[in-house]
PDB file of C-alpha atoms in Angstrom:
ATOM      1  CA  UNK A  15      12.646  -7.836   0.797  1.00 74.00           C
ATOM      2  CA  UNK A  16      12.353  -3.872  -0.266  1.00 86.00           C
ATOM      3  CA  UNK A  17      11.070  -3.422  -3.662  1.00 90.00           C
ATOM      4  CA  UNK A  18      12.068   0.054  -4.372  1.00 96.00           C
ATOM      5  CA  UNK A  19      11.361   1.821  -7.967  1.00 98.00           C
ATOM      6  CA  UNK A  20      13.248   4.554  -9.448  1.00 98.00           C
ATOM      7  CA  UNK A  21      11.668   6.854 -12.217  1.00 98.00           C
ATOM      8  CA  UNK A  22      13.116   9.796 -14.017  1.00 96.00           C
ATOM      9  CA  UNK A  23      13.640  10.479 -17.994  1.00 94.00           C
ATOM     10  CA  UNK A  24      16.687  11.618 -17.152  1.00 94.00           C
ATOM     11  CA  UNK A  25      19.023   7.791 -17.511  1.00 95.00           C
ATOM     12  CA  UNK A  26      21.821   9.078 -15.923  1.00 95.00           C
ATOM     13  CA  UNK A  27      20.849  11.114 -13.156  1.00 94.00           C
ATOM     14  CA  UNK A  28      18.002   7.842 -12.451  1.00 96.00           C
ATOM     15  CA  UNK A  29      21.232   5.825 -12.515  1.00 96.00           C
ATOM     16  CA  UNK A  30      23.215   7.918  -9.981  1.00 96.00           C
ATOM     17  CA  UNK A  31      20.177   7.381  -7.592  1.00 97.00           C
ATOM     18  CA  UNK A  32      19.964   3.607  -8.339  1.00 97.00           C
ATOM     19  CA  UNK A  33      23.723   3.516  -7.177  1.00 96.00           C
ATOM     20  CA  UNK A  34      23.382   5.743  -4.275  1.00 96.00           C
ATOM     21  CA  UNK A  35      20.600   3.180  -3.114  1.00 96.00           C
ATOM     22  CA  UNK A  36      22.648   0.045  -3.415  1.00 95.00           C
ATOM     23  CA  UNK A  37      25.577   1.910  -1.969  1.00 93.00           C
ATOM     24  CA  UNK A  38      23.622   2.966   0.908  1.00 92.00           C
ATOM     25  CA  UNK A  39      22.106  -0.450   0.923  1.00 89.00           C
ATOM     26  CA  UNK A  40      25.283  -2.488   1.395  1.00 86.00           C
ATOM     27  CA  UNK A  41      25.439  -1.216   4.642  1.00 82.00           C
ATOM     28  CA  UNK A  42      22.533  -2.741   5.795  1.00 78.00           C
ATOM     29  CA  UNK A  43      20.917  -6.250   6.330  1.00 66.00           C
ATOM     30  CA  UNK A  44      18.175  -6.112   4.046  1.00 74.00           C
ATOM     31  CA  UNK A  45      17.291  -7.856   0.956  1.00 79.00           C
ATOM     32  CA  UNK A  46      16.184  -5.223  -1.597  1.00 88.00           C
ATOM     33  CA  UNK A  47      15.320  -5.277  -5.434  1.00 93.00           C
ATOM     34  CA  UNK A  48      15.627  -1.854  -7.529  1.00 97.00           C
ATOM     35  CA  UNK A  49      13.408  -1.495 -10.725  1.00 97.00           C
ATOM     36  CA  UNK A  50      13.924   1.363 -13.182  1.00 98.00           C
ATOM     37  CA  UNK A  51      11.481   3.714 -14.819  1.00 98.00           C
ATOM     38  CA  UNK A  52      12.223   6.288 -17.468  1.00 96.00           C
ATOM     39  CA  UNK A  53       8.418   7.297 -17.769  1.00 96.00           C
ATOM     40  CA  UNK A  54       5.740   7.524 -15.222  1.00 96.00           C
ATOM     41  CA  UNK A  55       3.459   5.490 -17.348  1.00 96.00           C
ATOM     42  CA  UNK A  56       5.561   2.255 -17.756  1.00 97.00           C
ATOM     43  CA  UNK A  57       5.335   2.476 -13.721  1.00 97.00           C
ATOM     44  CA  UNK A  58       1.961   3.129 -13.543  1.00 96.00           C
ATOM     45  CA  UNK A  59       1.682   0.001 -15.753  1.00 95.00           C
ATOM     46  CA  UNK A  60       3.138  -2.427 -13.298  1.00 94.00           C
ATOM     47  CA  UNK A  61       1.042  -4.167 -10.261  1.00 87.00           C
ATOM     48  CA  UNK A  62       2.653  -1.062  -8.356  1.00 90.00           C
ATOM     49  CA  UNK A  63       3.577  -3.749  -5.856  1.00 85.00           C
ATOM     50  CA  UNK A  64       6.505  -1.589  -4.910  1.00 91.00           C
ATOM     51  CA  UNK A  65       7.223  -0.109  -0.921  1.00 89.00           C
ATOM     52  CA  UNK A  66       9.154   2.652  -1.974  1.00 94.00           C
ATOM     53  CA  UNK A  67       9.411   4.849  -4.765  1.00 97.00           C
ATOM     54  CA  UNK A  68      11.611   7.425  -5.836  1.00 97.00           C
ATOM     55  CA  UNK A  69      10.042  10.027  -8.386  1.00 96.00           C
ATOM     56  CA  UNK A  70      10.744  12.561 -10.709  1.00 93.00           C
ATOM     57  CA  UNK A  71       8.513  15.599 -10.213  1.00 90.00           C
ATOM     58  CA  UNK A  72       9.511  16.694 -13.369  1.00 85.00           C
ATOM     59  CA  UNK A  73       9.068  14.025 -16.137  1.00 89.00           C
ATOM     60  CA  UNK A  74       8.927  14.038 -20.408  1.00 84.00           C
ATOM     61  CA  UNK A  75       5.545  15.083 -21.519  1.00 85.00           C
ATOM     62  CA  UNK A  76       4.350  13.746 -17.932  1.00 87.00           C
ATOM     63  CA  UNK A  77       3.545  15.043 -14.840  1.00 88.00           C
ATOM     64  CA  UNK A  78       5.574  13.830 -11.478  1.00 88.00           C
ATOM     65  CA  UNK A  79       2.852  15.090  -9.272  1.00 89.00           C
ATOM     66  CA  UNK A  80      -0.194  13.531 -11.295  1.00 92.00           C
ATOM     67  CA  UNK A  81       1.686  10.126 -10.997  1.00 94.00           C
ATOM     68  CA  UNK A  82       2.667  10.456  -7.508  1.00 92.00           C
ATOM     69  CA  UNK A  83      -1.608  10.793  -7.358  1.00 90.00           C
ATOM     70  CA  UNK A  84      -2.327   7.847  -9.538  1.00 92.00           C
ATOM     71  CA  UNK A  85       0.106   5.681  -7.492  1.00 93.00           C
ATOM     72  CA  UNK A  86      -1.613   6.872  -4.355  1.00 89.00           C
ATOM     73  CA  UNK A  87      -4.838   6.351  -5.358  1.00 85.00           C
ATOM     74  CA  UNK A  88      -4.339   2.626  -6.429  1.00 86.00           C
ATOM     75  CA  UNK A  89      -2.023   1.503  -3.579  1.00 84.00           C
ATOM     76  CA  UNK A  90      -1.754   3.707  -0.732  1.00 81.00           C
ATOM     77  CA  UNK A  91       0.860   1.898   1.109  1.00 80.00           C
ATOM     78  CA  UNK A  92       3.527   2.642  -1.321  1.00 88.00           C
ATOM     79  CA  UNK A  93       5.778   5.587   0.400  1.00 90.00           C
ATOM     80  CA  UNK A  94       7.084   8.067  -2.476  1.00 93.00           C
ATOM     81  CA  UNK A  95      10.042  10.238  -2.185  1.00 94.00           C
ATOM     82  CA  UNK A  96      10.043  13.077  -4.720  1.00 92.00           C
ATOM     83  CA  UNK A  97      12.981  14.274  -6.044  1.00 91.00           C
ATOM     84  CA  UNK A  98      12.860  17.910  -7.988  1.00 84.00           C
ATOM     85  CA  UNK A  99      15.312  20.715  -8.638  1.00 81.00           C
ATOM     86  CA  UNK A 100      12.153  22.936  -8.653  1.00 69.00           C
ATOM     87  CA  UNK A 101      11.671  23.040  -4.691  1.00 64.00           C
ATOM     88  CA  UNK A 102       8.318  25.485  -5.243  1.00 63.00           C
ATOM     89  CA  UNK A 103       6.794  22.714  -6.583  1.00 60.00           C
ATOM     90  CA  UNK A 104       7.375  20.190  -3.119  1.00 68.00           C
ATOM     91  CA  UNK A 105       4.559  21.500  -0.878  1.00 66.00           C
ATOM     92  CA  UNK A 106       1.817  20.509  -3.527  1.00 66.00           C
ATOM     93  CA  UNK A 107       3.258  17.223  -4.285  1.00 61.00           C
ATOM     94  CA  UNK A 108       3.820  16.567  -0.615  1.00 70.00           C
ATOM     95  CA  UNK A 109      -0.032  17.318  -0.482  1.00 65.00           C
ATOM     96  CA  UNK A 110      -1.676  16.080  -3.156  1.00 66.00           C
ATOM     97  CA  UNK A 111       0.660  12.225  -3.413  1.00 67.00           C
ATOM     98  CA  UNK A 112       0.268  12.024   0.520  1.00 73.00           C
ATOM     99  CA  UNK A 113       4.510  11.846  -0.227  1.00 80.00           C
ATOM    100  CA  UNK A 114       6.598  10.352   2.498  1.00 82.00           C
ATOM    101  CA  UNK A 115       9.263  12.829   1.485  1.00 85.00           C
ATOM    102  CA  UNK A 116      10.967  15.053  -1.320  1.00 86.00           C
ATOM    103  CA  UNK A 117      14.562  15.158  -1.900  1.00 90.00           C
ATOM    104  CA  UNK A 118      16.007  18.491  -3.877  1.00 88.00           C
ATOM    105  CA  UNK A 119      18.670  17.530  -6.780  1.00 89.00           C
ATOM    106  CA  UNK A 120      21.872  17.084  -6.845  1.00 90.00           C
ATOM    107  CA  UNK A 121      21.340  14.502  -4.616  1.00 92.00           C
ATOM    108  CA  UNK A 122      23.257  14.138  -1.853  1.00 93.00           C
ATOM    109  CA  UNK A 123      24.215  10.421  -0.413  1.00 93.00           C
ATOM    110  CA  UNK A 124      23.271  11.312   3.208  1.00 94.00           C
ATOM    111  CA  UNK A 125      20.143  12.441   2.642  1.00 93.00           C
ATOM    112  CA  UNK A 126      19.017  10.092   1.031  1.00 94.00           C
ATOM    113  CA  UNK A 127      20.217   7.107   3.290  1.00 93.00           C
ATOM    114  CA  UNK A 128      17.953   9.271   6.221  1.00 91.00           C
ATOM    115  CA  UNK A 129      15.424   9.117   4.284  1.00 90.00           C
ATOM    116  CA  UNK A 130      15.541   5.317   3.291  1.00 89.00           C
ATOM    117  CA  UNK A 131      16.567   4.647   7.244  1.00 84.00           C
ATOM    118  CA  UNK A 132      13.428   6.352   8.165  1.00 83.00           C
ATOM    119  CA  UNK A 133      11.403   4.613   5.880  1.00 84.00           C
ATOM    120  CA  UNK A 134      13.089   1.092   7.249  1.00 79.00           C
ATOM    121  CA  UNK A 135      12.281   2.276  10.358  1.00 70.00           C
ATOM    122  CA  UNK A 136       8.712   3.579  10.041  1.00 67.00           C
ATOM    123  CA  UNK A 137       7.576   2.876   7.063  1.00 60.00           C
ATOM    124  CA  UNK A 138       7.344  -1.296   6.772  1.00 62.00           C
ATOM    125  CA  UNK A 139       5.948  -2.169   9.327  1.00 58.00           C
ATOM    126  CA  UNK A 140       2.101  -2.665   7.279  1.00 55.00           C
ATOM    127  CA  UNK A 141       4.274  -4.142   4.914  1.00 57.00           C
ATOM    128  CA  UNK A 142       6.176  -7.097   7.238  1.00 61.00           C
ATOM    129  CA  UNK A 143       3.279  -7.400   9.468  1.00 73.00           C
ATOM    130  CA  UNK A 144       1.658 -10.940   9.001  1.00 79.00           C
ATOM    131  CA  UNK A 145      -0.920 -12.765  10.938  1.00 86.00           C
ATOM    132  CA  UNK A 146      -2.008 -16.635  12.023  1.00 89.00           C
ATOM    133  CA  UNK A 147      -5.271 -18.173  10.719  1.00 93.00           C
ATOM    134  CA  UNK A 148      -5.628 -21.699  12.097  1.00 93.00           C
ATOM    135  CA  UNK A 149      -7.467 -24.683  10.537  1.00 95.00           C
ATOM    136  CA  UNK A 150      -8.437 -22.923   7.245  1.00 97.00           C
ATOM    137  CA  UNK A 151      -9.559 -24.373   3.890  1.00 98.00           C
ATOM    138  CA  UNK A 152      -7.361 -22.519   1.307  1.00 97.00           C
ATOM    139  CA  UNK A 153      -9.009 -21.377  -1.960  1.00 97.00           C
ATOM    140  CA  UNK A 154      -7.209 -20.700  -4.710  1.00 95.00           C
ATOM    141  CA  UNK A 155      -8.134 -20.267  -8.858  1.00 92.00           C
ATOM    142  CA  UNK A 156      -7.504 -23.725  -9.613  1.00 93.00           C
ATOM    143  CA  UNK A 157      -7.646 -25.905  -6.551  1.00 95.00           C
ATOM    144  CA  UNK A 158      -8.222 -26.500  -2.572  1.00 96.00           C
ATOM    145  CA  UNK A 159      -6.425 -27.323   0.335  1.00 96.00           C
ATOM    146  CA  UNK A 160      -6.939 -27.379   4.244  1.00 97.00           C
ATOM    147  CA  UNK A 161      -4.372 -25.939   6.009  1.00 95.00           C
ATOM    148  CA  UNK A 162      -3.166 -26.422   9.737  1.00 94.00           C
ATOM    149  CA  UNK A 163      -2.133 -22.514   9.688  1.00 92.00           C
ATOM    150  CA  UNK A 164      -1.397 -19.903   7.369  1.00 93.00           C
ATOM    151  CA  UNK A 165       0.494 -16.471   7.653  1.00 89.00           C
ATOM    152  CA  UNK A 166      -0.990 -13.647   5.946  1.00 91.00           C
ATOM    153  CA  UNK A 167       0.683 -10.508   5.315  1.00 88.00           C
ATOM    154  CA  UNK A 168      -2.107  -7.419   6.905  1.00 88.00           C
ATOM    155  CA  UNK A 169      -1.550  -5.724   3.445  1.00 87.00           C
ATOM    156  CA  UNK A 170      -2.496  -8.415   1.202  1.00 91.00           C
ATOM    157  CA  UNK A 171      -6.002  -8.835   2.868  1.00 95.00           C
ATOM    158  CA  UNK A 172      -8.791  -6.728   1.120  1.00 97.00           C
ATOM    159  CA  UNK A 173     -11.674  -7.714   3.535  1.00 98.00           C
ATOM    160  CA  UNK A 174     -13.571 -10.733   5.667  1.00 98.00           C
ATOM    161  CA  UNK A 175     -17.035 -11.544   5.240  1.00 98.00           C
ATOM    162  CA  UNK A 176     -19.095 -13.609   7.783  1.00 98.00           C
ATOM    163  CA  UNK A 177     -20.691 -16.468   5.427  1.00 97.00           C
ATOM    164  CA  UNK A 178     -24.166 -17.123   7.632  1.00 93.00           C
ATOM    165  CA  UNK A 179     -25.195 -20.072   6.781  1.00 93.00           C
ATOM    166  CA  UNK A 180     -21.619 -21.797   7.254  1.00 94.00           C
ATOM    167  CA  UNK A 181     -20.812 -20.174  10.193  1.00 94.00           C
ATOM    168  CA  UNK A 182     -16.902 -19.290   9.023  1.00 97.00           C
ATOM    169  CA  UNK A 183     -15.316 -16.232   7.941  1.00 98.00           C
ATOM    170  CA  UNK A 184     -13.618 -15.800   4.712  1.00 98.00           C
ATOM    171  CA  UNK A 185     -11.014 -13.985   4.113  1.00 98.00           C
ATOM    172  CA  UNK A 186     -10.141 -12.198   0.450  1.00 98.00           C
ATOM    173  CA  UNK A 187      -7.431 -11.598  -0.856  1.00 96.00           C
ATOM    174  CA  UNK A 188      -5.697 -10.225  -4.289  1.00 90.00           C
ATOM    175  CA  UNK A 189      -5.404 -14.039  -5.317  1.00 90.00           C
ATOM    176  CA  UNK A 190      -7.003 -16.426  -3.061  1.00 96.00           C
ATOM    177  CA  UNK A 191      -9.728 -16.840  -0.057  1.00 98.00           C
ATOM    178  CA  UNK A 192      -9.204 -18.565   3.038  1.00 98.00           C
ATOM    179  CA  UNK A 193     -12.031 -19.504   4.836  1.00 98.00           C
ATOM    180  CA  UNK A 194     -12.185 -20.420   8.772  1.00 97.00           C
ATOM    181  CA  UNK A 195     -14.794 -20.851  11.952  1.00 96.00           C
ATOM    182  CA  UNK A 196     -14.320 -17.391  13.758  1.00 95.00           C
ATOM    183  CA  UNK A 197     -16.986 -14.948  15.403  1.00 95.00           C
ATOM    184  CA  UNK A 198     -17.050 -11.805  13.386  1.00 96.00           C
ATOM    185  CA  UNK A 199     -16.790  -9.752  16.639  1.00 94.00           C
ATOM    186  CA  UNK A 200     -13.581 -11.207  17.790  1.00 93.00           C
ATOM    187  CA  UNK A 201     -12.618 -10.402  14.058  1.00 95.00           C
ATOM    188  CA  UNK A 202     -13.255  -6.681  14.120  1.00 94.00           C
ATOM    189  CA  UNK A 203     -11.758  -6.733  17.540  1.00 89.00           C
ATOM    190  CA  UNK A 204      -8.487  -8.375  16.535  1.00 90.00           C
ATOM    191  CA  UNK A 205      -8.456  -5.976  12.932  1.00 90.00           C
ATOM    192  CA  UNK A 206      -8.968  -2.989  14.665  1.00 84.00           C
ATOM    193  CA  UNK A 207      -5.300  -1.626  15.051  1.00 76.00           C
ATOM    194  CA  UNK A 208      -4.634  -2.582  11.383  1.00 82.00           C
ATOM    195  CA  UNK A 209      -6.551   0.231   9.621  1.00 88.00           C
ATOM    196  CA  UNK A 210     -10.301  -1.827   9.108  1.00 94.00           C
ATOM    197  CA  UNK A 211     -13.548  -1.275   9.385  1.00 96.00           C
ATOM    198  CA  UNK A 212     -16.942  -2.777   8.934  1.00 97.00           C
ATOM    199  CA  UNK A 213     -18.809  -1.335   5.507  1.00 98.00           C
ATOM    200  CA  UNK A 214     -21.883  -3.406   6.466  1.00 97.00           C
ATOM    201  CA  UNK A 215     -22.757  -5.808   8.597  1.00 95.00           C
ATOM    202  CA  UNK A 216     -20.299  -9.332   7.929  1.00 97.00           C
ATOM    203  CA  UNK A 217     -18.179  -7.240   6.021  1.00 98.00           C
ATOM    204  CA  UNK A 218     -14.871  -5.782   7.425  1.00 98.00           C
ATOM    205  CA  UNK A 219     -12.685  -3.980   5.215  1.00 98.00           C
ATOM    206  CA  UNK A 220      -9.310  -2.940   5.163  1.00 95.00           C
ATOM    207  CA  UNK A 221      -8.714   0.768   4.663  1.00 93.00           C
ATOM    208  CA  UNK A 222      -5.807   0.545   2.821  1.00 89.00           C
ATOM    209  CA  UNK A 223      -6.993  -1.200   0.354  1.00 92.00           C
ATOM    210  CA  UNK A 224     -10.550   0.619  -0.745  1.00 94.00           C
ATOM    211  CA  UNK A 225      -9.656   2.137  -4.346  1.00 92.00           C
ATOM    212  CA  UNK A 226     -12.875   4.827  -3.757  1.00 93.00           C
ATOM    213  CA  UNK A 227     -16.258   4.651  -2.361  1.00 95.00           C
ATOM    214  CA  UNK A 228     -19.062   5.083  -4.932  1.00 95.00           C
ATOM    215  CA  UNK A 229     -22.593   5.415  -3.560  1.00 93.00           C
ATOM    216  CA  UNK A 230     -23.396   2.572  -1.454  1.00 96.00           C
ATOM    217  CA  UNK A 231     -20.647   0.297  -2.719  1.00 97.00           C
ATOM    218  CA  UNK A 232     -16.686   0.274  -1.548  1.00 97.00           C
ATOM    219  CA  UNK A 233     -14.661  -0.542  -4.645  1.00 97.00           C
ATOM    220  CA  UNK A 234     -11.158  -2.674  -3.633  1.00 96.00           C
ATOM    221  CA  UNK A 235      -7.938  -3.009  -5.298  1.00 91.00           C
ATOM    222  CA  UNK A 236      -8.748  -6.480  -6.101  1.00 94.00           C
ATOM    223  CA  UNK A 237     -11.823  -5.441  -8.214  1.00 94.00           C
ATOM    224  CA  UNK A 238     -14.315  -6.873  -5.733  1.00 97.00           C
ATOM    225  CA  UNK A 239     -16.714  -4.601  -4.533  1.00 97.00           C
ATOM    226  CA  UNK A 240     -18.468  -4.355  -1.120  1.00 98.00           C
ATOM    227  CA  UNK A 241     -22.047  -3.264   0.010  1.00 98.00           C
ATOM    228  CA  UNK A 242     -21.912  -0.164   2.474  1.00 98.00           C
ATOM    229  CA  UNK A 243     -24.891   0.064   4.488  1.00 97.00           C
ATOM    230  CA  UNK A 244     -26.297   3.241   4.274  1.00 95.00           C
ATOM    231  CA  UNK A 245     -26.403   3.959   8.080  1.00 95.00           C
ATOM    232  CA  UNK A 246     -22.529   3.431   8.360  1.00 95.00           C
ATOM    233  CA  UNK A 247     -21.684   5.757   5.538  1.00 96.00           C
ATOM    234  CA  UNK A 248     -20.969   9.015   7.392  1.00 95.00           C
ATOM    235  CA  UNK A 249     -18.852   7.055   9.821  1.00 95.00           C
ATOM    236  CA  UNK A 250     -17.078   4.560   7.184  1.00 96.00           C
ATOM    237  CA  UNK A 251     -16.056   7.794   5.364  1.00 94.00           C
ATOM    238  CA  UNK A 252     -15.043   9.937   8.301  1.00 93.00           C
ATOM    239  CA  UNK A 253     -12.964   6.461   9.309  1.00 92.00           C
ATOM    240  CA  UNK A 254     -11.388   6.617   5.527  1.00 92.00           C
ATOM    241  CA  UNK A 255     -10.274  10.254   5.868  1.00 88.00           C
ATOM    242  CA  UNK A 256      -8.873   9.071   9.178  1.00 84.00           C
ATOM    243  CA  UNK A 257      -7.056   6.368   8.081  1.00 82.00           C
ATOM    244  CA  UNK A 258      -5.391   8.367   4.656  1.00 77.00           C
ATOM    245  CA  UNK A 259      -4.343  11.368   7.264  1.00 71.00           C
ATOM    246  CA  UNK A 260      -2.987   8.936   9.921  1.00 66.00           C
ATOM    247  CA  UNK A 261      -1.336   6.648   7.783  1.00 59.00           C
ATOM    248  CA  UNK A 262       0.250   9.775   5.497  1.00 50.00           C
ATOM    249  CA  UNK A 263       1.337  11.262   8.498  1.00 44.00           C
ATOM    250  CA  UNK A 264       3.785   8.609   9.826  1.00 44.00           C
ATOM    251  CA  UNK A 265       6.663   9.662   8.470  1.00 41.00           C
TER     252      UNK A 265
END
């Protein structure tokens, strides 16, 4: 399922859009839930667990841009489609939010379906990619369990660590850890074309995920942090860049 978000202070012009989308929607074989925003903040306040977002560049007391940053900095992976009658203003949003695309009011219907056909094209796949773990012990707040297999979708892992004395990798998520008998080479190997990369060594970490790098310390979404060996620092940051131009470039 598509969780899209629409936010702009102006109700009925967010409400056009939120039509336009199911309209365009209906067409198409995919579940999809639309959440509406009048202010930036009240979006910024959610687990900004969204794929796609449509934003106001122009917002009440608020900055489009700024939020289009904020939302980028804590979750990459969202795409976000600006939409402004001030057109000046697109090249700097485009820059600074890493934007999948801008839109220029009045809105018009086909436009925006190309836009949300490109993103169903190009931009889920990190999203609806999931992986196999076999014969893992499941870890979760309040209990465990051993599982045969699990699926785990790329973007929900933060990192694996190699736990020595055990022999077994565990893998982090936002809400649980699954641990399993792997060799952290085969690991790295098999993480590769998903955007991570080893901080230190046992620890691989996914890219998309880092909220900033701090020193000798990678700080993730999930509020763990991660030691980064001070050898691999040039490289784990030149990897970073990388990964933010790559990954912002796909559209």
């Amino acid at each position: 399922m598509i969780k899209i978000a629409v936010c702009d202070n102006d109700e009925k012009e967010m409400k056009l859009l939120k039509d336009l989308i199911e309209d365009i929607m209906e067409g198409y074989a995919v579940m999809y839930q639309i959440d509406t925003f009048t202010k930036g903040e009240a979006l910024l306040n959610t687990e900004l667990d969204f794929q796609l977002v449509f934003l106001d560049i122009v917002l009440d007391h608020e900055n489009g841009i700024d939020v289009g940053y904020a939302i980028y900095r804590r979750n990459r992976r969202i795409k976000v489609i600006f939409q402004t009658n001030y057109g000046q203003y697109c090249k700097e949003a485009m820059n600074r939010s890493h934007a999948f695309a801008y839109l220029e009011k009045p809105l018009a219907k086909s436009e925006v379906e190309q836009q949300m056909v490109d993103f169903m094209k190009n931009g889920m796949e990190d999203h609806e990619t999931k992986l196999e773990f076999r014969k893992v012990i499941a870890v979760y707040p309040d209990r465990r369990e051993t599982k045969l297999l699990v699926r785990l979708l790329v973007c929900d892992i933060m990192y694996f660590g190699y736990l020595k004395a055990q022999k077994k990798i565990k893998i982090v998520t936002q809400d649980a850890e699954y641990v399993y008998k792997a060799a952290m080479n085969a690991v790295e190997e098999r993480m590769k074309p998903f955007g991570f990369e080893t901080s230190c060594r046992g620890i691989l970490v996914n890219l998309g995920n880092v909220e900033k790098i701090q020193g000798y310390e990678v700080f993730m979404r999930n509020g763990d942090r991660v030691a980064l060996s001070q050898k691999r620092v040039q490289l784990f940051k030149m990897r970073m860049n990388d990964y933010i131009q790559n990954y912002s470039g796909r559209e």
